[in-house]
Each structure stands twice: as structure tokens, then as C-alpha cells.
Amino acid sequence: MLLNRLSRIVQVGSKLTTSLQCNRLRTSSPIRRSLCQAAHPNGALFQISDDKIQKYLERLRLEYYALKVQEQRTRKDIQRMLLLSNVVEMYEQRKIIVDNLSSLKELKDDKDDEMVQLLKEEREAYGSILFRLDSEILNGILSMDDEEDYGSLIMEVTAGVGGQEAMLFARELFDMYCGYVEYKGWEVEMLQTEDTDIGGTRHATTVISGPDAYRYLKHEGGVHRVQRIPATEKSGRIHTSTVTVSIIPRPDDFQVELKEKDLKIETKRASGAGGQHVNTTDSAVRIVHLPTGIAVECQTERSQQKNREIAKQKLTAKLMQIELEARFSSTQALKKSQVGQSLRNEKIRTYNFNQDRITDHRIEGGTAHNLKGFLEGGEQLDDMIEKLRRSQRRKQLMDIINRECEQ
């Protein structure tokens, strides 16, 4: 009878091992490192066996099955189910392993040498499976993000302190994010850009759409500081400039429609330096949005039609920002908290060209090198954002668990 019982336990363990391997294939990625060493703020490690985390995992399990039995589920419900499914499955497997280990303890008084050896081997096997399960569960809950996600976002990149040098770096940062969007397979729509004659950017506004785009890019909001010798600097002095990045979430159902009856469009002769390139046609365009009184102008192109299109893009961007700020009462505070006053000491990240170094000031170990590769917006930037996500999630998880215990 004992042998039959042990046989059943071995079979269960074998199935769990296979299932665990499948889960690891689904959840692992070459960039995500093991999160098992995620430190508690006081230096201790998260332990899945801790009562607080067990309570949190049980709440996730109940949430998952409540969603599963719903007759009608929204897209957001389905996304949440997918997010929970792996963690819940591994949590349930862990409970079976713990129960089986308890069953083995009931047999510890057996005197048969062969049985004692068999029990020892089974305990070791289950202990190994339990260790791997705890590792994967911790990986899963630390990679989850309980904050609301959005289908798209508005990103604003604006030159701060530093004049032309700040504008040049604003362009480099904007290009970096365009490269990152391509790297992640997201979509980008340009709303507004104000470029300079020497290749810089005063301000650029884009809409970025894609899975988890907001969850990743929200960490980029803030003041970015650059330290380098400008190309125009003859004395070789290092200048410090800033660029601000703001990230505003955009709900899936959000749209801004420009109606022609709401627009007052004026044309005039573009102003300029004169000479052989003086504009002899009414190519400059000014558009007033009558319901709000917002006015925009554009005279960057020689074609009136192109200037009209750009002016409409600028107006759309402004209306979109106003509407989002009205919908999210905290958006203005969010933007202010991200960009501050664009001062040099209000930085989230420093790009030091002389030392070929990037330092993110929000996380430990936030220093990387190879600025050229980082500014391409590929794997290096993604790696930095992953570190930021893990750091935030650790703090978020501790807050959630502590709240669970207070209830």
C-alpha cells in the first residue's frame, strides 16, 4: 500500500516537472534575468512560503477564477487572465508539492532501509521542484504590473536648459525613442515637431501604440541630462544641458476630431530673411479652433498645403493634450512631476559623453557604457527599462503585500 502511494506521488512529481519546464519556456526571455534575488528593502529576500505572499497569491488565484467564470469578458479582462494564468497554475502546482511533502512526513517512522532511502530521494526531488517553482512564481509576480495599462500614449520630448545644445540632444533622444519603438515592434504617429536649422528639435509630440508600450515607456518620463563638449565649443569646456520627456497615457476609446466648421483658417506671406529665397506667395498658415480659441501657426514649408497639414497636426496635438488632462485630473500633476522645471539637478538619467557613460539615478547598478549603442534605442535601452520595471515592481509588491496584511 505504501509503495502504491509513493508511486502515485512520483507520477505527480514527474507531471509537475514537465509542466514546470513548459511554463519556464513560456515565461523566460533572453533579456529578463532571474528575479529570485530581488531584495526586500531591509535586505531580506522575498520568500514564497511567507504568509504575506501566500495571502497575496491566493487573492490572485481567486481573481483569476472569478474572471474565468464570467460569461462576458472585456479585452482588458482577457489580458488580465493571461497575465494571471501562469502564476496561478504554478501556485496550484506548488500547493500539490507541499501537500505531497507533508504526506511523506507521515511515513518518516518507517524502519525499512529501502523505504527510508526511497523517502529521502523523494523529499530531495520534491525539494528541488519546490525550489524551481518558487523561483518561477517569484519571477512571475515581479514581472506583473498591477497598474492600469493603456493601448497608447503621448510622448513629448522638449529641449530644456542649454540652448542649441539642448535642442541637438533633444533630437538625439527623440531618434533614440523612435529606434526603441521599432525595436519593440510598436507603432508611432507624429503629431508635432519643431526643428531647428542646425538639426536640433525644440519640441516633438508623438502617439505611440503597442502592447505594454505605456508600461515600458512611463519610466522614461523626467529630466534627461547630457554632459559633453558641444561641436561649437572652441575652448573644450564640458557643457551640461537638459531635455524633458513626458509620458501621458491615452485610453483606447480616445479620439480628437477636427471639424472644418470649427476652424478659422488664415493665410499670409511667410516672414523670413529675404534675399533670393524670399517667399512671394501666401504660404504661411494660421488656424484658430473656434470652440476653444486655440491658435496655431506654421510657415516652415514653402507649400501652403503642407503648412496647413502641419498646423492641423499641431492643433490636434494641443487639443488632445487638453482633453487628456481634463479626463485624467492627475495628468497635469503627473507631467509636472516628470519634467519639473527642467533644471540640471532635476535629472532621472545622465548621459556623459566624455566618460561614455549612462547613469540612471533611480536604481542601484543603473550605470551602463557605450553611449552610441544606447542611443540607438535597442537592447541596451530595453535592458535599462527592464531594471527600472523590476525595481518599481519590487516596491509595488511590498506595498501590496503590506496592505494585504493590514486587511
Coordinates of N, CA, C and O in Angstrom, one line a residue, residues 62-144:
L62 N -8.0 33.6 -6.7 CA -9.5 33.9 -6.7 C -9.9 34.9 -7.8 O -10.9 34.7 -8.4
E63 N -9.0 35.9 -8.0 CA -9.3 36.8 -9.1 C -9.3 36.1 -10.4 O -10.2 36.4 -11.3
Y64 N -8.4 35.3 -10.7 CA -8.3 34.5 -11.9 C -9.5 33.7 -12.2 O -10.1 33.8 -13.3
Y65 N -10.0 32.9 -11.2 CA -11.2 32.1 -11.4 C -12.5 32.9 -11.5 O -13.4 32.5 -12.2
A66 N -12.5 34.1 -10.8 CA -13.7 34.9 -11.0 C -13.8 35.5 -12.4 O -14.9 35.5 -12.9
L67 N -12.6 35.8 -13.0 CA -12.6 36.2 -14.4 C -13.0 35.1 -15.3 O -13.7 35.2 -16.3
K68 N -12.5 33.9 -15.0 CA -12.7 32.7 -15.9 C -14.2 32.3 -16.0 O -14.6 31.8 -17.0
V69 N -14.9 32.5 -14.9 CA -16.3 32.1 -15.0 C -17.3 33.2 -15.5 O -18.5 33.0 -15.7
Q70 N -16.7 34.4 -15.7 CA -17.6 35.4 -16.3 C -18.0 35.0 -17.7 O -17.3 34.6 -18.5
E71 N -19.3 35.3 -18.0 CA -19.9 34.9 -19.3 C -19.4 35.9 -20.3 O -19.1 35.6 -21.5
Q72 N -19.3 37.2 -20.0 CA -18.8 38.2 -20.9 C -17.6 38.9 -20.3 O -17.6 39.3 -19.2
R73 N -16.5 38.8 -21.1 CA -15.2 39.4 -20.7 C -14.8 40.5 -21.7 O -14.9 40.3 -22.9
T74 N -14.3 41.6 -21.1 CA -13.7 42.6 -22.0 C -12.3 42.2 -22.4 O -11.7 41.3 -21.9
R75 N -11.8 43.0 -23.3 CA -10.4 42.8 -23.8 C -9.4 42.9 -22.6 O -8.4 42.2 -22.5
K76 N -9.7 43.9 -21.7 CA -8.9 44.1 -20.5 C -9.0 42.9 -19.6 O -8.0 42.5 -19.0
D77 N -10.2 42.3 -19.5 CA -10.3 41.1 -18.6 C -9.5 39.9 -19.2 O -8.8 39.2 -18.4
I78 N -9.5 39.8 -20.5 CA -8.7 38.7 -21.1 C -7.3 38.9 -20.9 O -6.5 37.9 -20.6
Q79 N -6.8 40.1 -21.1 CA -5.4 40.4 -20.8 C -5.0 40.1 -19.4 O -3.9 39.6 -19.1
R80 N -5.9 40.5 -18.5 CA -5.6 40.2 -17.1 C -5.5 38.7 -16.8 O -4.7 38.2 -16.0
M81 N -6.4 38.0 -17.4 CA -6.4 36.5 -17.2 C -5.1 35.9 -17.7 O -4.5 35.0 -17.1
L82 N -4.7 36.3 -18.9 CA -3.4 35.8 -19.4 C -2.2 36.2 -18.5 O -1.3 35.4 -18.3
L83 N -2.3 37.3 -17.9 CA -1.2 37.8 -17.0 C -1.2 36.9 -15.8 O -0.1 36.5 -15.3
L84 N -2.4 36.5 -15.3 CA -2.5 35.7 -14.1 C -2.3 34.2 -14.3 O -1.9 33.5 -13.3
S85 N -2.6 33.7 -15.4 CA -2.7 32.3 -15.6 C -1.5 31.5 -15.3 O -1.6 30.5 -14.5
N86 N -0.3 31.9 -15.7 CA 0.9 31.2 -15.4 C 1.2 31.2 -13.9 O 1.6 30.1 -13.4
V87 N 1.1 32.3 -13.3 CA 1.4 32.4 -11.8 C 0.4 31.5 -11.0 O 0.8 30.8 -10.1
V88 N -0.9 31.6 -11.4 CA -1.9 30.8 -10.7 C -1.6 29.3 -10.9 O -1.7 28.5 -10.0
E89 N -1.3 28.9 -12.1 CA -1.0 27.5 -12.4 C 0.2 27.0 -11.6 O 0.1 25.9 -11.0
M90 N 1.2 27.8 -11.5 CA 2.4 27.4 -10.8 C 2.1 27.4 -9.3 O 2.6 26.5 -8.5
Y91 N 1.3 28.3 -8.8 CA 0.9 28.4 -7.4 C 0.2 27.1 -7.0 O 0.4 26.5 -5.9
E92 N -0.7 26.7 -7.9 CA -1.5 25.5 -7.6 C -0.6 24.2 -7.6 O -0.8 23.3 -6.8
Q93 N 0.3 24.2 -8.5 CA 1.3 23.1 -8.5 C 2.1 23.1 -7.2 O 2.4 22.0 -6.7
R94 N 2.5 24.3 -6.8 CA 3.2 24.3 -5.5 C 2.4 23.8 -4.3 O 3.0 23.1 -3.5
K95 N 1.2 24.1 -4.3 CA 0.3 23.5 -3.2 C 0.3 22.0 -3.2 O 0.3 21.4 -2.2
I96 N 0.3 21.4 -4.4 CA 0.3 20.0 -4.5 C 1.6 19.4 -4.0 O 1.6 18.4 -3.3
I97 N 2.7 20.1 -4.4 CA 4.0 19.6 -3.9 C 4.1 19.7 -2.4 O 4.6 18.8 -1.7
V98 N 3.7 20.8 -1.8 CA 3.7 21.0 -0.4 C 2.9 19.9 0.3 O 3.3 19.3 1.3
D99 N 1.7 19.6 -0.3 CA 0.8 18.5 0.3 C 1.5 17.1 0.2 O 1.5 16.3 1.2
N100 N 2.2 16.9 -0.9 CA 2.9 15.6 -1.0 C 4.1 15.5 -0.1 O 4.4 14.4 0.4
L101 N 4.8 16.6 0.2 CA 5.9 16.6 1.1 C 5.3 16.3 2.5 O 5.9 15.6 3.3
S102 N 4.1 16.8 2.8 CA 3.5 16.5 4.1 C 3.2 15.1 4.2 O 3.3 14.4 5.3
S103 N 2.7 14.5 3.1 CA 2.4 13.1 3.1 C 3.6 12.2 3.4 O 3.5 11.2 4.1
L104 N 4.8 12.6 2.8 CA 6.0 11.9 3.0 C 6.4 11.9 4.5 O 7.0 11.0 5.0
K105 N 6.1 13.0 5.1 CA 6.5 13.1 6.6 C 5.7 12.1 7.4 O 6.2 11.7 8.4
E106 N 4.5 11.7 7.0 CA 3.8 10.8 7.7 C 4.4 9.4 7.7 O 4.2 8.5 8.5
L107 N 5.3 9.2 6.7 CA 6.0 7.9 6.6 C 7.4 7.9 7.2 O 8.2 6.9 7.0
K108 N 7.8 8.9 7.9 CA 9.2 9.1 8.3 C 9.6 8.0 9.4 O 10.8 7.7 9.6
D109 N 8.6 7.4 10.0 CA 8.9 6.4 11.1 C 9.1 5.0 10.5 O 9.4 4.0 11.3
D110 N 9.0 4.8 9.2 CA 9.2 3.5 8.6 C 10.6 3.0 8.9 O 11.6 3.8 8.7
K111 N 10.8 1.8 9.3 CA 12.1 1.3 9.7 C 12.8 0.6 8.5 O 14.0 0.3 8.6
D112 N 12.1 0.3 7.4 CA 12.7 -0.4 6.3 C 13.8 0.4 5.6 O 13.5 1.6 5.2
D113 N 15.0 -0.1 5.5 CA 16.1 0.7 5.0 C 15.8 1.2 3.5 O 16.1 2.3 3.2
E114 N 15.3 0.3 2.7 CA 15.0 0.6 1.3 C 13.9 1.7 1.3 O 14.0 2.6 0.4
M115 N 12.9 1.6 2.1 CA 11.8 2.6 2.1 C 12.4 4.0 2.6 O 12.1 5.0 2.1
V116 N 13.3 3.9 3.6 CA 13.9 5.2 4.1 C 14.7 5.9 3.0 O 14.6 7.1 2.9
Q117 N 15.4 5.1 2.2 CA 16.2 5.7 1.1 C 15.3 6.2 0.1 O 15.6 7.3 -0.5
L118 N 14.2 5.5 -0.2 CA 13.2 6.0 -1.2 C 12.6 7.3 -0.8 O 12.4 8.2 -1.6
L119 N 12.2 7.3 0.5 CA 11.6 8.6 1.0 C 12.6 9.7 1.0 O 12.2 10.9 0.6
K120 N 13.8 9.5 1.3 CA 14.9 10.5 1.2 C 15.0 11.1 -0.2 O 15.1 12.3 -0.5
E121 N 15.0 10.2 -1.2 CA 15.1 10.6 -2.6 C 13.9 11.4 -3.0 O 14.1 12.4 -3.8
E122 N 12.7 11.0 -2.6 CA 11.5 11.7 -2.9 C 11.5 13.1 -2.3 O 11.1 14.1 -3.0
R123 N 11.9 13.2 -1.1 CA 12.0 14.5 -0.4 C 12.9 15.4 -1.2 O 12.7 16.6 -1.4
E124 N 14.1 14.9 -1.6 CA 15.0 15.7 -2.3 C 14.5 16.1 -3.7 O 14.7 17.3 -4.1
A125 N 13.8 15.2 -4.3 CA 13.2 15.5 -5.7 C 12.2 16.6 -5.5 O 12.1 17.6 -6.3
Y126 N 11.3 16.4 -4.5 CA 10.2 17.4 -4.3 C 10.8 18.8 -3.9 O 10.3 19.8 -4.3
G127 N 11.9 18.7 -3.1 CA 12.5 19.9 -2.6 C 13.1 20.7 -3.8 O 13.0 21.9 -3.9
S128 N 13.7 20.0 -4.8 CA 14.2 20.6 -6.0 C 13.1 21.2 -6.8 O 13.2 22.4 -7.3
I129 N 12.0 20.5 -7.0 CA 10.9 21.0 -7.8 C 10.3 22.3 -7.1 O 10.0 23.3 -7.7
L130 N 10.2 22.2 -5.7 CA 9.6 23.3 -5.0 C 10.5 24.6 -5.1 O 10.0 25.7 -5.3
F131 N 11.8 24.4 -5.1 CA 12.7 25.5 -5.3 C 12.6 26.1 -6.6 O 12.5 27.4 -6.7
R132 N 12.4 25.3 -7.7 CA 12.3 25.9 -9.0 C 10.9 26.6 -9.2 O 10.8 27.6 -9.8
L133 N 9.9 26.0 -8.6 CA 8.6 26.6 -8.6 C 8.6 27.9 -7.9 O 8.0 28.9 -8.4
D134 N 9.2 28.0 -6.7 CA 9.3 29.3 -6.0 C 10.0 30.3 -6.8 O 9.6 31.5 -6.9
S135 N 11.0 29.9 -7.5 CA 11.8 30.8 -8.4 C 10.9 31.3 -9.5 O 10.9 32.6 -9.8
E136 N 10.2 30.5 -10.2 CA 9.3 30.9 -11.3 C 8.1 31.7 -10.8 O 7.7 32.6 -11.5
I137 N 7.6 31.4 -9.7 CA 6.4 32.2 -9.1 C 6.9 33.6 -8.8 O 6.2 34.6 -9.1
L138 N 8.1 33.7 -8.2 CA 8.6 35.0 -7.8 C 8.9 35.8 -9.1 O 8.6 37.0 -9.2
N139 N 9.5 35.1 -10.1 CA 9.7 35.7 -11.4 C 8.4 36.3 -12.0 O 8.3 37.4 -12.5
G140 N 7.3 35.4 -11.8 CA 6.0 35.8 -12.4 C 5.4 37.0 -11.7 O 5.0 38.0 -12.4
I141 N 5.4 37.0 -10.4 CA 4.7 38.1 -9.7 C 5.5 39.4 -9.7 O 5.0 40.5 -9.7
L142 N 6.9 39.3 -9.9 CA 7.7 40.5 -10.0 C 7.6 41.1 -11.4 O 7.8 42.3 -11.6
S143 N 7.3 40.3 -12.4 CA 7.2 40.8 -13.8 C 5.8 41.3 -14.1 O 5.6 42.0 -15.1
M144 N 4.8 41.1 -13.2 CA 3.5 41.6 -13.4 C 3.4 43.1 -13.0 O 4.2 43.5 -12.3

